[in-house]
Short mmCIF file of C-alpha atoms and ligand atoms in Angstrom, two decimals:
data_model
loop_
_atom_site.label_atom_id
_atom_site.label_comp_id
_atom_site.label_asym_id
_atom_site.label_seq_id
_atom_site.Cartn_x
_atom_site.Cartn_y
_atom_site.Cartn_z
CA UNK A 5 0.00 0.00 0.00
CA UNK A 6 1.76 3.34 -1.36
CA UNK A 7 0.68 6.15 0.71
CA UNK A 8 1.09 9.19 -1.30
CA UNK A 9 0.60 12.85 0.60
CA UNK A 10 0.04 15.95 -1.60
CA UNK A 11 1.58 19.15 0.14
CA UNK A 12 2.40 22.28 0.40
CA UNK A 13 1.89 25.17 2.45
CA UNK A 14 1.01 27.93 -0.14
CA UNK A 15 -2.67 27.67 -0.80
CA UNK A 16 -4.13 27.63 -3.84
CA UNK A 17 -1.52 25.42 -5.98
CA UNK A 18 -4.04 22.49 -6.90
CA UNK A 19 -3.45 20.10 -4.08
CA UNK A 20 -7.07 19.32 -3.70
CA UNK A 21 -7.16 19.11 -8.09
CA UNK A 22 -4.42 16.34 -8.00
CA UNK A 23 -5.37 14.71 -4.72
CA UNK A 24 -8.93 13.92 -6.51
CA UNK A 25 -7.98 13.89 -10.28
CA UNK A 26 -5.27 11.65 -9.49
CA UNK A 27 -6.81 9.42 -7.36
CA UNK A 28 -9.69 8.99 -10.11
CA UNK A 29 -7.41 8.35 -12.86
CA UNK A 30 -5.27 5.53 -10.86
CA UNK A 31 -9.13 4.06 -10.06
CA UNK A 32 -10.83 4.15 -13.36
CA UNK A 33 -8.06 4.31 -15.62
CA UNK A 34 -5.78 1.55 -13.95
CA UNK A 35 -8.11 -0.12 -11.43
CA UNK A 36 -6.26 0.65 -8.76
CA UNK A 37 -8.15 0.63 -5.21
CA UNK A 38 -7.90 3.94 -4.12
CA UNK A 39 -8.49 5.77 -0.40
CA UNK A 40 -8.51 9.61 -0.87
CA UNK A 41 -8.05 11.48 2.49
CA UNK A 42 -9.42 15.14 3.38
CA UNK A 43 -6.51 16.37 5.60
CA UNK A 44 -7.90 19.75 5.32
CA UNK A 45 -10.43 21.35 7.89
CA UNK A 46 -11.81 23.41 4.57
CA UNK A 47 -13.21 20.02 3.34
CA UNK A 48 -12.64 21.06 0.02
CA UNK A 49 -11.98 17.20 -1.25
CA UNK A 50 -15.17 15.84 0.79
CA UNK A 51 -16.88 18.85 -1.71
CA UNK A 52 -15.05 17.83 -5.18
CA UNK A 53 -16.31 13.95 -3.59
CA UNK A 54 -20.33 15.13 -3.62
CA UNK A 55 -20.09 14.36 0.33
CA UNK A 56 -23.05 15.04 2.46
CA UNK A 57 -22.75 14.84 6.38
CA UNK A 58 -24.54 11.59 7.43
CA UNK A 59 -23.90 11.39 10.78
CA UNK A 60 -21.20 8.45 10.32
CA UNK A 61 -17.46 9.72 11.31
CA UNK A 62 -15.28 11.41 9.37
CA UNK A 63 -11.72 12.41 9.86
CA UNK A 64 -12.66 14.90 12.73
CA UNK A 65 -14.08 12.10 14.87
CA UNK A 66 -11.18 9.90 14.37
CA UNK A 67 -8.53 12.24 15.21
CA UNK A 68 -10.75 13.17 18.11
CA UNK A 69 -10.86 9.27 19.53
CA UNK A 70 -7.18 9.01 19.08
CA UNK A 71 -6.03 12.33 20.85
CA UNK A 72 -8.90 11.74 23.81
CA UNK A 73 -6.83 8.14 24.45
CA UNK A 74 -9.81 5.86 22.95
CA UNK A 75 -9.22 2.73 21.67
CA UNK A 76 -9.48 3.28 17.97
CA UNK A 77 -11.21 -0.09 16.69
CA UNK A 78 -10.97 -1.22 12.35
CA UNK A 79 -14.61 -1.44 13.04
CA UNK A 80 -14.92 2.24 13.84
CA UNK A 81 -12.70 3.42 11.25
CA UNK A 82 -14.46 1.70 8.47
CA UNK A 83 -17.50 3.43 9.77
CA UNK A 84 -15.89 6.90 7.83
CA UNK A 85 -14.95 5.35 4.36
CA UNK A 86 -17.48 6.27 2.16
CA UNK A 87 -17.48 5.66 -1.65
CA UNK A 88 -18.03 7.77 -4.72
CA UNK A 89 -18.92 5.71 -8.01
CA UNK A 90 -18.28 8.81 -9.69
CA UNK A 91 -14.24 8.96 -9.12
CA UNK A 92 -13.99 5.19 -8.35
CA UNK A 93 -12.50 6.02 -5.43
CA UNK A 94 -13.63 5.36 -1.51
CA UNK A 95 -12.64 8.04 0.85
CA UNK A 96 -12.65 9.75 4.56
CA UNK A 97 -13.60 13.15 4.22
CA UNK A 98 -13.24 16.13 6.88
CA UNK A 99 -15.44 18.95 7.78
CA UNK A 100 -14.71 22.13 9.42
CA UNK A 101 -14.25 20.85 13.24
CA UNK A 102 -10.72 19.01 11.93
CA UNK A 103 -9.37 22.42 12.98
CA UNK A 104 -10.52 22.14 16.77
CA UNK A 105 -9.08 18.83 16.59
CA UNK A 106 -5.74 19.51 15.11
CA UNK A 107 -5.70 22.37 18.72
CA UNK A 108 -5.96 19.29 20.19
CA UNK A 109 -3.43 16.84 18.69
CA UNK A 110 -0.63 19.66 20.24
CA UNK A 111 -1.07 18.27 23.71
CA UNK A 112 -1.61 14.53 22.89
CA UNK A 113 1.21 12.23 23.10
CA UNK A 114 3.11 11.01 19.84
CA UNK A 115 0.82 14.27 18.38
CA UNK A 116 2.91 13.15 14.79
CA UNK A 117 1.22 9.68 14.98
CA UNK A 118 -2.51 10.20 14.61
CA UNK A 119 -2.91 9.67 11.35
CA UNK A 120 -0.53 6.38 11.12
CA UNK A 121 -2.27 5.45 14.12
CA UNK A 122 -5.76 5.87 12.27
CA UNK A 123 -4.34 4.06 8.62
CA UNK A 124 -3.00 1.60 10.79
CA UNK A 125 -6.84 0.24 10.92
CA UNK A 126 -7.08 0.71 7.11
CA UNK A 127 -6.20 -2.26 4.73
CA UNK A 128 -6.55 -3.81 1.19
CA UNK A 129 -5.70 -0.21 -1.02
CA UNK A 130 -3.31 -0.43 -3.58
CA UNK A 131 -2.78 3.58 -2.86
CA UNK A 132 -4.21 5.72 -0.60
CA UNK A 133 -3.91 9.98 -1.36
CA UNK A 134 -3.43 12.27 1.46
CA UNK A 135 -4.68 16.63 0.32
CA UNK A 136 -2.92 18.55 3.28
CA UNK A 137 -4.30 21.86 4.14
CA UNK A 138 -2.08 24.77 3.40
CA UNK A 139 -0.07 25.08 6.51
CA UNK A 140 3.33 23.75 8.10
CA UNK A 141 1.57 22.55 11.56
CA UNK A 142 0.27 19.23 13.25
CA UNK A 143 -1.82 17.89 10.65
CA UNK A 144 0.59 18.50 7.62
CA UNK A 145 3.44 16.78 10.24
CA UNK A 146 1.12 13.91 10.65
CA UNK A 147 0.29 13.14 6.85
CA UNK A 148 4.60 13.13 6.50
CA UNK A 149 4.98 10.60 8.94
CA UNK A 150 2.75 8.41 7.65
CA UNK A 151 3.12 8.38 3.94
CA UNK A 152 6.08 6.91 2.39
CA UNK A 153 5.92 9.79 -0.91
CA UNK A 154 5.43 12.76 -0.87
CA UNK A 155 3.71 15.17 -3.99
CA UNK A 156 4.46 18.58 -4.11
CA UNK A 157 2.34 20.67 -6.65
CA UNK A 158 3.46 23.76 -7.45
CA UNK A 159 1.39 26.24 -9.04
CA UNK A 160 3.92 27.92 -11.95
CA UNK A 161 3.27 31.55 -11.42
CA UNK A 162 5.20 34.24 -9.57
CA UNK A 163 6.47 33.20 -5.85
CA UNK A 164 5.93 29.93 -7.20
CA UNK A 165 9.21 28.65 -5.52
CA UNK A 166 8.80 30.24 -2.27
CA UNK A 167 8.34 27.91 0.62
CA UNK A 168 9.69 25.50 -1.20
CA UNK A 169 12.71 24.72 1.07
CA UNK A 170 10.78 25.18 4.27
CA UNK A 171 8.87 22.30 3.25
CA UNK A 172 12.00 20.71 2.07
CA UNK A 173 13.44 20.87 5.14
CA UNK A 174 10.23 19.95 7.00
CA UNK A 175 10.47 16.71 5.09
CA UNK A 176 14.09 16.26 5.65
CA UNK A 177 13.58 16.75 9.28
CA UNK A 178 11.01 14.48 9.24
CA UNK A 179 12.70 11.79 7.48
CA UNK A 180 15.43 11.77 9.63
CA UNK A 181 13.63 11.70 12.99
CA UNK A 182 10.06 9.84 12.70
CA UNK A 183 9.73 8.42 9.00
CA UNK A 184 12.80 7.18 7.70
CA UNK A 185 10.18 5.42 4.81
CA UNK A 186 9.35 8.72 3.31
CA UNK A 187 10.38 9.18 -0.30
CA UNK A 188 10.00 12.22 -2.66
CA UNK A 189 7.50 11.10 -5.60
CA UNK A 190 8.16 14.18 -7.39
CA UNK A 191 7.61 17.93 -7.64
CA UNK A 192 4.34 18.60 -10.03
CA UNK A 193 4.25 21.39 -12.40
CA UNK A 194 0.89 23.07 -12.22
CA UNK A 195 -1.75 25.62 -13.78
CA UNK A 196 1.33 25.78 -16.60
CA UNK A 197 -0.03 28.18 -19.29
CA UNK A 198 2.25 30.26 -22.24
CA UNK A 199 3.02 33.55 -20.26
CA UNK A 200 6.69 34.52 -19.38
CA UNK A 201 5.94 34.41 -15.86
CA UNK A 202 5.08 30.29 -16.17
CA UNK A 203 7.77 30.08 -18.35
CA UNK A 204 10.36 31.65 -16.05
CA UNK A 205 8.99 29.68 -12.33
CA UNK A 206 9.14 26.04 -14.89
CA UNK A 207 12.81 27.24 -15.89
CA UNK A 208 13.56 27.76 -11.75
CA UNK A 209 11.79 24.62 -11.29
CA UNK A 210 14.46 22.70 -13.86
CA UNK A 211 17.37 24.39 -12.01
CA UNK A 212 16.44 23.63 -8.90
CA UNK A 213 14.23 20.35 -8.60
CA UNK A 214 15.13 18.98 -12.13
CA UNK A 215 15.98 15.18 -10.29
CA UNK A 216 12.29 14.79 -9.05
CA UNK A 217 10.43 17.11 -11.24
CA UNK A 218 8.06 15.38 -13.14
CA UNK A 219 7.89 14.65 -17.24
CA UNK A 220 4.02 15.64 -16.84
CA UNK A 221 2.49 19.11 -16.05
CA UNK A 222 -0.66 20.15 -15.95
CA UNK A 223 -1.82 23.31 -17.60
CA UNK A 224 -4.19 25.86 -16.63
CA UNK A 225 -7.77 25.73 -17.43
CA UNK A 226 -11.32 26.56 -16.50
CA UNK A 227 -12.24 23.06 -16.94
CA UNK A 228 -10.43 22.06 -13.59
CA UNK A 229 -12.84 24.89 -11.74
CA UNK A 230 -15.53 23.06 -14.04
CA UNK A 231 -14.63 19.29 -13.25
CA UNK A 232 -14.67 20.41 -8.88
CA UNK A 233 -17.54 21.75 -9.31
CA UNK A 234 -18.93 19.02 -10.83
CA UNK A 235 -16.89 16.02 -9.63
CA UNK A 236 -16.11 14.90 -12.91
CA UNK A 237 -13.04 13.42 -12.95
CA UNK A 238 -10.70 14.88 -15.64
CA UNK A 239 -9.58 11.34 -16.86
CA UNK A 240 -12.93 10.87 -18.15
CA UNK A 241 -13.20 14.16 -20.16
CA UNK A 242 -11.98 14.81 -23.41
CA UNK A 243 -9.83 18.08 -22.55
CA UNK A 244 -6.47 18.17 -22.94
CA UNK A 245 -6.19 18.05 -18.64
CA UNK A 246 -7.58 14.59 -19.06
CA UNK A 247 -4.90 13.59 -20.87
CA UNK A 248 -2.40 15.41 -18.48
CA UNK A 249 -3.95 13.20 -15.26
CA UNK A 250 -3.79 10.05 -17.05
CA UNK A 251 0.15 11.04 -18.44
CA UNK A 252 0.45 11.98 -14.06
CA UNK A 253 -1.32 8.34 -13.66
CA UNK A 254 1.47 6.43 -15.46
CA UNK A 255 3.90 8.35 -14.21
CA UNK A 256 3.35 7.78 -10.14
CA UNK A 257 2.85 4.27 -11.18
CA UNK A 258 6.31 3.89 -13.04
CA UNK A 259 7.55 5.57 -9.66
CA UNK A 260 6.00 3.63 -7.33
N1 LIG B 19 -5.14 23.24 -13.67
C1 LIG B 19 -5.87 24.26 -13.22
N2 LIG B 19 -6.16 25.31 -14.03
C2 LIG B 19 -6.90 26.35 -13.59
N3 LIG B 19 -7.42 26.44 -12.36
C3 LIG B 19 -7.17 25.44 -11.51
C4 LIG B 19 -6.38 24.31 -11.89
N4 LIG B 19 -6.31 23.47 -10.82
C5 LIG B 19 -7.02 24.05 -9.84
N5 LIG B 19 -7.54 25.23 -10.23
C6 LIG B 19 -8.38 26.16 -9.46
O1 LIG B 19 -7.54 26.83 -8.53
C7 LIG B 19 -8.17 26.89 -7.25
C8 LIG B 19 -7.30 26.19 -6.24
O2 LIG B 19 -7.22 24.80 -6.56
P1 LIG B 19 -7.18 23.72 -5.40
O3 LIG B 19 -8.31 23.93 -4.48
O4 LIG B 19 -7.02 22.39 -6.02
O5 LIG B 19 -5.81 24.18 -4.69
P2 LIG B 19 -5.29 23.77 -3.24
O6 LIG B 19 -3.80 23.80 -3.30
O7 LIG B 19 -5.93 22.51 -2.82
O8 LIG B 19 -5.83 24.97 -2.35
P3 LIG B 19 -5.78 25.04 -0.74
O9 LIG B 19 -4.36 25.40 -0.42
O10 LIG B 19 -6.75 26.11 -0.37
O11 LIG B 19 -6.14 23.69 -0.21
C9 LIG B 19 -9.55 26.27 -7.42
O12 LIG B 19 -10.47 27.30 -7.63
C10 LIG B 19 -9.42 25.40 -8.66
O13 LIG B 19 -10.64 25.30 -9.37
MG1 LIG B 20 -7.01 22.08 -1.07
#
């Protein structure tokens, strides 16, 4: 089971786009059995997903049982995989209360475990896709220690590159002291499009990440605001991002 975590702390850089349009195309395009994660108290996955609260769990709960020193049963944590035919894909979503609980994963002990300690109920995926919220605290720390890749998109505009080694060094730090496991899938090229400005952070990107950047990149287009809002997968469209997700597809699966 490859557990694959899509970071980084500047908002707005696709995360959520690749966590779900990746996720779909490894499902429907290569049958993979896919878990998606919402590691994001904006729940914006859970939203791409169609997700409707039902009163079963959902990420908020679990964290909650594990930092309140519950025992944490497979039974439980089945209870917050739902499914969505759409994507092919099952998945745990979040809501807005993940905040409160990342407050209180600071005081609990091992706060960098929660997550592993929730996955560690979770079997039978052949991947399962982490979208971290656009910060550097707890719950970013906790979707590190238990993946063994990380994904970095990075949206190619201006600033693109900035934050780039604090979450470098994040990772190294991480590596080195809780999750020796963690790999670097690759550094993901996104919203490319045929100004200067993309053309200039791609160039940065070649000096400076050319060993993991990936082959693919994924261009900017109104059909990505078009496919979240109607949780289409882009794999299954005709546009030319559909082709860029399934291109992404083969490419994490050659790295894996
Ligand atoms: N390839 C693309 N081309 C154009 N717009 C895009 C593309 N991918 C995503 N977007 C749009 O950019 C916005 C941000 O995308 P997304 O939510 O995936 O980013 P994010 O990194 O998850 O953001 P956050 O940091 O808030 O979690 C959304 O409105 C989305 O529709
Ligand atoms: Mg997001």
């Amino acid at each position: 089971m490859d557990i694959i975590s899509v970071s980084n702390q500047k908002g707005g850089v696709s995360k959520t786009g690749v966590s779900f349009n990746l996720g779909s195309a490894l499902a429907l395009k290569h049958d993979k059995k896919v878990l998606l994660i919402d590691n994001d108290p904006q729940a914006n996955l859970s939203e791409y997903l169609k997700y409707e609260p039902d009163g079963e769990p959902t990420l908020t709960h679990l964290v909650m049982t594990v930092c309140t020193g519950r025992t944490l049963t497979p039974e439980y944590v089945k209870s917050a995989v739902r499914h969505s035919d759409t994507a092919g894909v099952d998945y745990i979503p979040a809501d807005i209360n993940l905040a409160n609980s990342e407050t209180l994963m600071q005081t609990a002990i091992s706060r960098e475990t929660v997550l592993r300690r929730i996955l560690a109920n979770v079997e039978g995926y052949d991947f399962v896709i982490i979208d971290c919220l656009p910060s550097l605290g707890t719950l970013l720390i906790n979707a590190l220690t238990v993946a063994n890749m990380l994904l970095i998109p990075v949206q190619t505009q201006k600033f693109s590159l900035d934050g780039l080694q604090a979450l470098n060094n994040l990772y190294e730090q991480i590596k080195t002291a809780i999750n020796p496991n963690i790999t670097m899938l690759g550094v993901l090229p996104t919203m490319v499009d045929h100004t200067s400005v993309s053309r200039n952070a791609l160039e940065e990107l070649n000096e400076k990440y050319s060993n993991v950047l990936f082959k693919t990149q994924i261009s900017k287009s109104v059909e990505a605001a078009k496919s979240s809002e109607n949780g289409t997968p882009l794999c299954m469209t005709a546009h030319k991002l559909g082709k860029e997700y399934c291109e992404l597809a083969m490419e994490v699966l050659s790295r894996c």
